[in-house]
PDB file of C-alpha atoms in Angstrom:
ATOM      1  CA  UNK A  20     -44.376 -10.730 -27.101  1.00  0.00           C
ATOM      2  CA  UNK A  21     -41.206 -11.103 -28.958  1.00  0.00           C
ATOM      3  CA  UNK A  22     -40.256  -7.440 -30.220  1.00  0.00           C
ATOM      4  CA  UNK A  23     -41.730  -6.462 -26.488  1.00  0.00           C
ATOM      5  CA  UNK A  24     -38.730  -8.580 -24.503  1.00  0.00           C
ATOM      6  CA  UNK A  25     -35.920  -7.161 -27.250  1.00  0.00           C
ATOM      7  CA  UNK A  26     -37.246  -3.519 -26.523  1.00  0.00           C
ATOM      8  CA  UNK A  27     -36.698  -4.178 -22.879  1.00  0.00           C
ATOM      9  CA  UNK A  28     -33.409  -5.424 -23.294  1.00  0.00           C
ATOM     10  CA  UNK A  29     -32.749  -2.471 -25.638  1.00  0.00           C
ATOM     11  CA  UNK A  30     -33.614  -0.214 -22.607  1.00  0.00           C
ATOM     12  CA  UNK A  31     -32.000  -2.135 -20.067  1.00  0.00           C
ATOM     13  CA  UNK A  32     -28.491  -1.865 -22.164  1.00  0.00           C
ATOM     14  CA  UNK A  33     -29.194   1.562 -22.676  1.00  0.00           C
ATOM     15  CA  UNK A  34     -29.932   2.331 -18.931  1.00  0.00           C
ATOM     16  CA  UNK A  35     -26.737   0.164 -17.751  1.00  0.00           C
ATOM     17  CA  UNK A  36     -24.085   2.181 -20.078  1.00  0.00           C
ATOM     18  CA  UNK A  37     -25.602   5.660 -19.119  1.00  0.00           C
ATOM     19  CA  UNK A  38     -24.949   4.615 -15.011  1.00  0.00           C
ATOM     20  CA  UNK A  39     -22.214   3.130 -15.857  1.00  0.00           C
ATOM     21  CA  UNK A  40     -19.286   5.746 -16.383  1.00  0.00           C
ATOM     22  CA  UNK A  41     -20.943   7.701 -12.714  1.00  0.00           C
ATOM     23  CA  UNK A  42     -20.834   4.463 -11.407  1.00  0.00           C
ATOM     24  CA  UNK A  43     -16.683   4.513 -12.283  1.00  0.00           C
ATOM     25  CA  UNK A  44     -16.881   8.317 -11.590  1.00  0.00           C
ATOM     26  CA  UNK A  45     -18.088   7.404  -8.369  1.00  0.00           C
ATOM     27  CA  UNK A  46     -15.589   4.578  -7.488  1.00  0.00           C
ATOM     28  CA  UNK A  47     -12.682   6.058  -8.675  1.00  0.00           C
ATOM     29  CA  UNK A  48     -13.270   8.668  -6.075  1.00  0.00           C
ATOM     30  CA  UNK A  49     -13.776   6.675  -3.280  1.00  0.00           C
ATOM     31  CA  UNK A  50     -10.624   5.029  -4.611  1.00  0.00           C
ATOM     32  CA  UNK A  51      -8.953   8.376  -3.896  1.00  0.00           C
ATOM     33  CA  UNK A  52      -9.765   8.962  -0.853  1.00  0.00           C
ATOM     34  CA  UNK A  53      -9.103   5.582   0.275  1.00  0.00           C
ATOM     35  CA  UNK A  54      -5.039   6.107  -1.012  1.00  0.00           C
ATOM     36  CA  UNK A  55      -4.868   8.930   1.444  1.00  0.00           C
ATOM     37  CA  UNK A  56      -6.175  12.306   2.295  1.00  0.00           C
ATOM     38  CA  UNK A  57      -7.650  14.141  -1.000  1.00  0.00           C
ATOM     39  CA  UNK A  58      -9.004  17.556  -1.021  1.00  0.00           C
ATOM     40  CA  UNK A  59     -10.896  19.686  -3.180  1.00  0.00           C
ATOM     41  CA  UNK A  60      -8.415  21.390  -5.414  1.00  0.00           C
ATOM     42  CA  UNK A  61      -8.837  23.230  -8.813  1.00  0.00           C
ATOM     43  CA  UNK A  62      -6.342  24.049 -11.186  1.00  0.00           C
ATOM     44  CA  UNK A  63      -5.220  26.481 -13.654  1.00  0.00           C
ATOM     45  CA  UNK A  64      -1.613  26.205 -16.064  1.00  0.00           C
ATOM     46  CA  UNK A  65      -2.475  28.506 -18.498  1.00  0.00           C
ATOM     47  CA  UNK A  66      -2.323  31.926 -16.880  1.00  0.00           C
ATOM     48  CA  UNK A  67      -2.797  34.366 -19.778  1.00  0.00           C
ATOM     49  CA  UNK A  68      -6.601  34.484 -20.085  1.00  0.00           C
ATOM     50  CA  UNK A  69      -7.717  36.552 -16.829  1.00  0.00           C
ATOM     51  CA  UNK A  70     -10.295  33.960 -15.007  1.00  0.00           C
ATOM     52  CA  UNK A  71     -10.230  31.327 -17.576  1.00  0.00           C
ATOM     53  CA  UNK A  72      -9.158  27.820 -17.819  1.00  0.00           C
ATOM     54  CA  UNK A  73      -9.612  25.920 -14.245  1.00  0.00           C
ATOM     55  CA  UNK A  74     -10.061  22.958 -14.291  1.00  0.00           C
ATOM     56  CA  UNK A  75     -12.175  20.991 -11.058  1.00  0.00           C
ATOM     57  CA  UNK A  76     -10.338  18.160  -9.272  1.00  0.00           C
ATOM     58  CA  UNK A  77      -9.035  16.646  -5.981  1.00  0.00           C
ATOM     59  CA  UNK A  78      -5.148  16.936  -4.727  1.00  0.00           C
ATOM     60  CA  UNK A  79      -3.598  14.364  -2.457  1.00  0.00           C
ATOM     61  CA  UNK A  80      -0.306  14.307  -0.530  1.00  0.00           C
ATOM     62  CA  UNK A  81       2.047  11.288  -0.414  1.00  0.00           C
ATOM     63  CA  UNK A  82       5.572  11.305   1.239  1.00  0.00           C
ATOM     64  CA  UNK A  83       7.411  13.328  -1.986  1.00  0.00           C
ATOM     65  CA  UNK A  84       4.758  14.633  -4.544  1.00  0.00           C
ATOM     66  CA  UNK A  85       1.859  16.515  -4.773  1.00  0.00           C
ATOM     67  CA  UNK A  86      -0.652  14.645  -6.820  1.00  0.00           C
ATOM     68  CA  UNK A  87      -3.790  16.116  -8.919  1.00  0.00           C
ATOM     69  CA  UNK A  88      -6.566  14.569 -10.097  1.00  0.00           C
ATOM     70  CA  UNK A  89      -8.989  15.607 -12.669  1.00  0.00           C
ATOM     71  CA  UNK A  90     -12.372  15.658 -11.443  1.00  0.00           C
ATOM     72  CA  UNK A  91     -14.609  14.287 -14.242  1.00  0.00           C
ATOM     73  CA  UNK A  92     -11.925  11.953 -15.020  1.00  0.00           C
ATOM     74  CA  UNK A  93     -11.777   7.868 -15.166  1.00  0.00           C
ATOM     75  CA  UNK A  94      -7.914   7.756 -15.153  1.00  0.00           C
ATOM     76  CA  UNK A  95      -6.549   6.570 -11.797  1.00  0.00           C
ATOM     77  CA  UNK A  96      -3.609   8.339 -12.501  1.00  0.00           C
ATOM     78  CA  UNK A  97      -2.743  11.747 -11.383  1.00  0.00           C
ATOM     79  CA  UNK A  98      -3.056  14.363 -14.368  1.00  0.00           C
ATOM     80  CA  UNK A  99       0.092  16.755 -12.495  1.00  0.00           C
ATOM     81  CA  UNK A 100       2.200  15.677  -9.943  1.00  0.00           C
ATOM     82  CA  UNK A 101       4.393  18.649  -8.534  1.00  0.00           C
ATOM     83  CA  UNK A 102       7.804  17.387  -6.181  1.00  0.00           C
ATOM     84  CA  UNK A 103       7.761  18.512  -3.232  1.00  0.00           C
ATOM     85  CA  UNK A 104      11.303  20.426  -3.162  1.00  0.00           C
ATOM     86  CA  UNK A 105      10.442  21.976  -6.417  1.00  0.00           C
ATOM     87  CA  UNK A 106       6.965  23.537  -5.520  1.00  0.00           C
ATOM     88  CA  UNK A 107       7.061  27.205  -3.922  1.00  0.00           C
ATOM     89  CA  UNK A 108       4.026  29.192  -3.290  1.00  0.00           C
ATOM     90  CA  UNK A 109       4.643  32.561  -4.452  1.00  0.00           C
ATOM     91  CA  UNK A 110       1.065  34.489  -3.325  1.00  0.00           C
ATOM     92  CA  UNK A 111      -2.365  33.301  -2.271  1.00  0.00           C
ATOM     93  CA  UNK A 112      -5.500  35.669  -2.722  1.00  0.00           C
ATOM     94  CA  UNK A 113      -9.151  35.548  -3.304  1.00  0.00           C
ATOM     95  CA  UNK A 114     -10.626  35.069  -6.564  1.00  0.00           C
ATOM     96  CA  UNK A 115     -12.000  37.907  -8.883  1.00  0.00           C
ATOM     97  CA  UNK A 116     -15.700  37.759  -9.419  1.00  0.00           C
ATOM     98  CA  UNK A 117     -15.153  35.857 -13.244  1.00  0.00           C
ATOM     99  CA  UNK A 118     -13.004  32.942 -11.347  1.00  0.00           C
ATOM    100  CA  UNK A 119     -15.557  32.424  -8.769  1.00  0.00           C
ATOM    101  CA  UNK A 120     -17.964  31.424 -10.824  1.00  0.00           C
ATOM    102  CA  UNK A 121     -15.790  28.421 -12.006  1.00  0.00           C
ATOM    103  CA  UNK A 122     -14.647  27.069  -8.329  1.00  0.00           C
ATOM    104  CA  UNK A 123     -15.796  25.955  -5.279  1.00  0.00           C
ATOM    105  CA  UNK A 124     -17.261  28.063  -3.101  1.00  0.00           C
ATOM    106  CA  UNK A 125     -15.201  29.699  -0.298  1.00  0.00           C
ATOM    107  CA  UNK A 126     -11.870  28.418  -2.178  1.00  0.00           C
ATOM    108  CA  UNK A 127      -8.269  30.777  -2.390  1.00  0.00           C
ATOM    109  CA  UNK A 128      -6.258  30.990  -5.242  1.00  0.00           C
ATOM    110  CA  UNK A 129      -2.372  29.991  -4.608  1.00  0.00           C
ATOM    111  CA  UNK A 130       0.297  31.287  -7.405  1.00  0.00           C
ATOM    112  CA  UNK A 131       2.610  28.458  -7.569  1.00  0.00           C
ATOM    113  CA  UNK A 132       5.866  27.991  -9.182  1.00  0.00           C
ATOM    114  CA  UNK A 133       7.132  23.921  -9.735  1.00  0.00           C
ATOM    115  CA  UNK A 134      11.235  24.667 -11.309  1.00  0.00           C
ATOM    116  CA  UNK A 135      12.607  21.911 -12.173  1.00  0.00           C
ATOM    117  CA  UNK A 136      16.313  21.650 -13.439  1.00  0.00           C
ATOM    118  CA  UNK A 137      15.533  22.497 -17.371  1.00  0.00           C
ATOM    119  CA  UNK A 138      12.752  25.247 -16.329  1.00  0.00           C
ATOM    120  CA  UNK A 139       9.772  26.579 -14.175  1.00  0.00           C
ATOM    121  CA  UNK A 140       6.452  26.451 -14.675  1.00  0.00           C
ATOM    122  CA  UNK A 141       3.832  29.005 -13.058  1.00  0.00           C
ATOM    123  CA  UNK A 142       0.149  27.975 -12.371  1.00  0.00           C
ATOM    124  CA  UNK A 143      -2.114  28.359  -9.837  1.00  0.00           C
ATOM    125  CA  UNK A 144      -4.290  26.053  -7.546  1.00  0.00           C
ATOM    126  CA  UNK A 145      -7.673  26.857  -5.851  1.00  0.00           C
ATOM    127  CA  UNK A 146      -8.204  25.391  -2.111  1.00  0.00           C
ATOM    128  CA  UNK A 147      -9.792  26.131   0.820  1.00  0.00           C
ATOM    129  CA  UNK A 148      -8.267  28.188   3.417  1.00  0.00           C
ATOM    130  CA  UNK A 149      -7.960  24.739   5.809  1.00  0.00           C
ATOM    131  CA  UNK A 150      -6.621  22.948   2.649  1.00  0.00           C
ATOM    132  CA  UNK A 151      -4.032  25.831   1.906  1.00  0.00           C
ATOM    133  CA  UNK A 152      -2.584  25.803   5.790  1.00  0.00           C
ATOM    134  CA  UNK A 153      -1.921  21.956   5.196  1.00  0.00           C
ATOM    135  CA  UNK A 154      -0.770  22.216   1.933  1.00  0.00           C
ATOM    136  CA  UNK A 155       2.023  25.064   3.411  1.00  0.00           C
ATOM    137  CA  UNK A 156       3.054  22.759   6.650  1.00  0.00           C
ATOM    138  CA  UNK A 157       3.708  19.775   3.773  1.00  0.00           C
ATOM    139  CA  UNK A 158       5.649  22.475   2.217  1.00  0.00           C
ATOM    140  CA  UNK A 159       7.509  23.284   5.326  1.00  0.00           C
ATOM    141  CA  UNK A 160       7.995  19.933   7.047  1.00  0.00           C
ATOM    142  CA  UNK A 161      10.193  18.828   3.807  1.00  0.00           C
ATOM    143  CA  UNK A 162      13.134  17.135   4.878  1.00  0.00           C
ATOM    144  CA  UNK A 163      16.458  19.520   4.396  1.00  0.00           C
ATOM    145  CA  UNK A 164      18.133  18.888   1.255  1.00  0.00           C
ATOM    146  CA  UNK A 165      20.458  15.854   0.387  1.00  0.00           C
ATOM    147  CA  UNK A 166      24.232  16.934  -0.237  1.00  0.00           C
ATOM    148  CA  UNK A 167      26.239  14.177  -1.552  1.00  0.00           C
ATOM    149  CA  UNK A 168      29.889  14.297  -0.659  1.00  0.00           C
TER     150      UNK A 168
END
């Protein structure tokens, strides 16, 4: 009866720290949502390889930044955070055949250019069209431009 109750137990553990990290998965994204609107957002930094290299996650707005979050991810901390006055969208279009196997269905692919003072860095995000119209009035309803005299 002995070996029977410490295979149990064996299983049990076992079971617990397999549901445990989508358990986390699962809170950390309801943690998300709860901090203020996310949407489903995929990235991609490296340009170079043609269809290659995005990465699934969620994208939230707060007053200044743009925040991203890696999908399959237990950080609570945004992977990239763009500024608001330093992100421009340069083009939006639909994605090629190769990249539409790697994001959400019915998402657009937005060029994007984040400068900053020592350089600027080109990527692109992936967003619905309803996610790309709010993303460009956060982009437009930026506040003009500090000028200190």
């Amino acid at each position: 009866m002995q070996e029977w109750l410490v295979g149990a137990e064996i299983v049990l553990l076992a079971v617990f720290l397999l549901v445990l990290p989508l358990v986390v998965l699962a809170l950390r994204r309801r943690w998300l949502a709860r901090q203020g609107g996310t949407f489903e957002c995929s990235l991609r930094l490296r340009t170079s390889t043609p269809g290659a290299g995005w990465a699934l996650g969620v994208a939230r707005y707060n007053d200044e930044h743009l925040e991203w979050f890696r999908f399959f991810s237990f950080s609570f901390r945004p992977r990239k955070s763009f500024l608001r006055d330093e992100l421009n969208v340069l083009a939006n279009r639909e994605p090629d055949s190769v990249e539409a196997v790697s994001l959400y269905v019915g998402q657009r692919v937005v060029s994007i250019e984040a400068r900053s003072e020592n350089d600027a860095q080109v990527g692109e995000l992936a967003m619905s069209s309803e996610s790309l119209t709010g993303l460009l009035s956060w982009l437009e309803a930026a506040p003009p431009g500090r000028v200190d005299y």
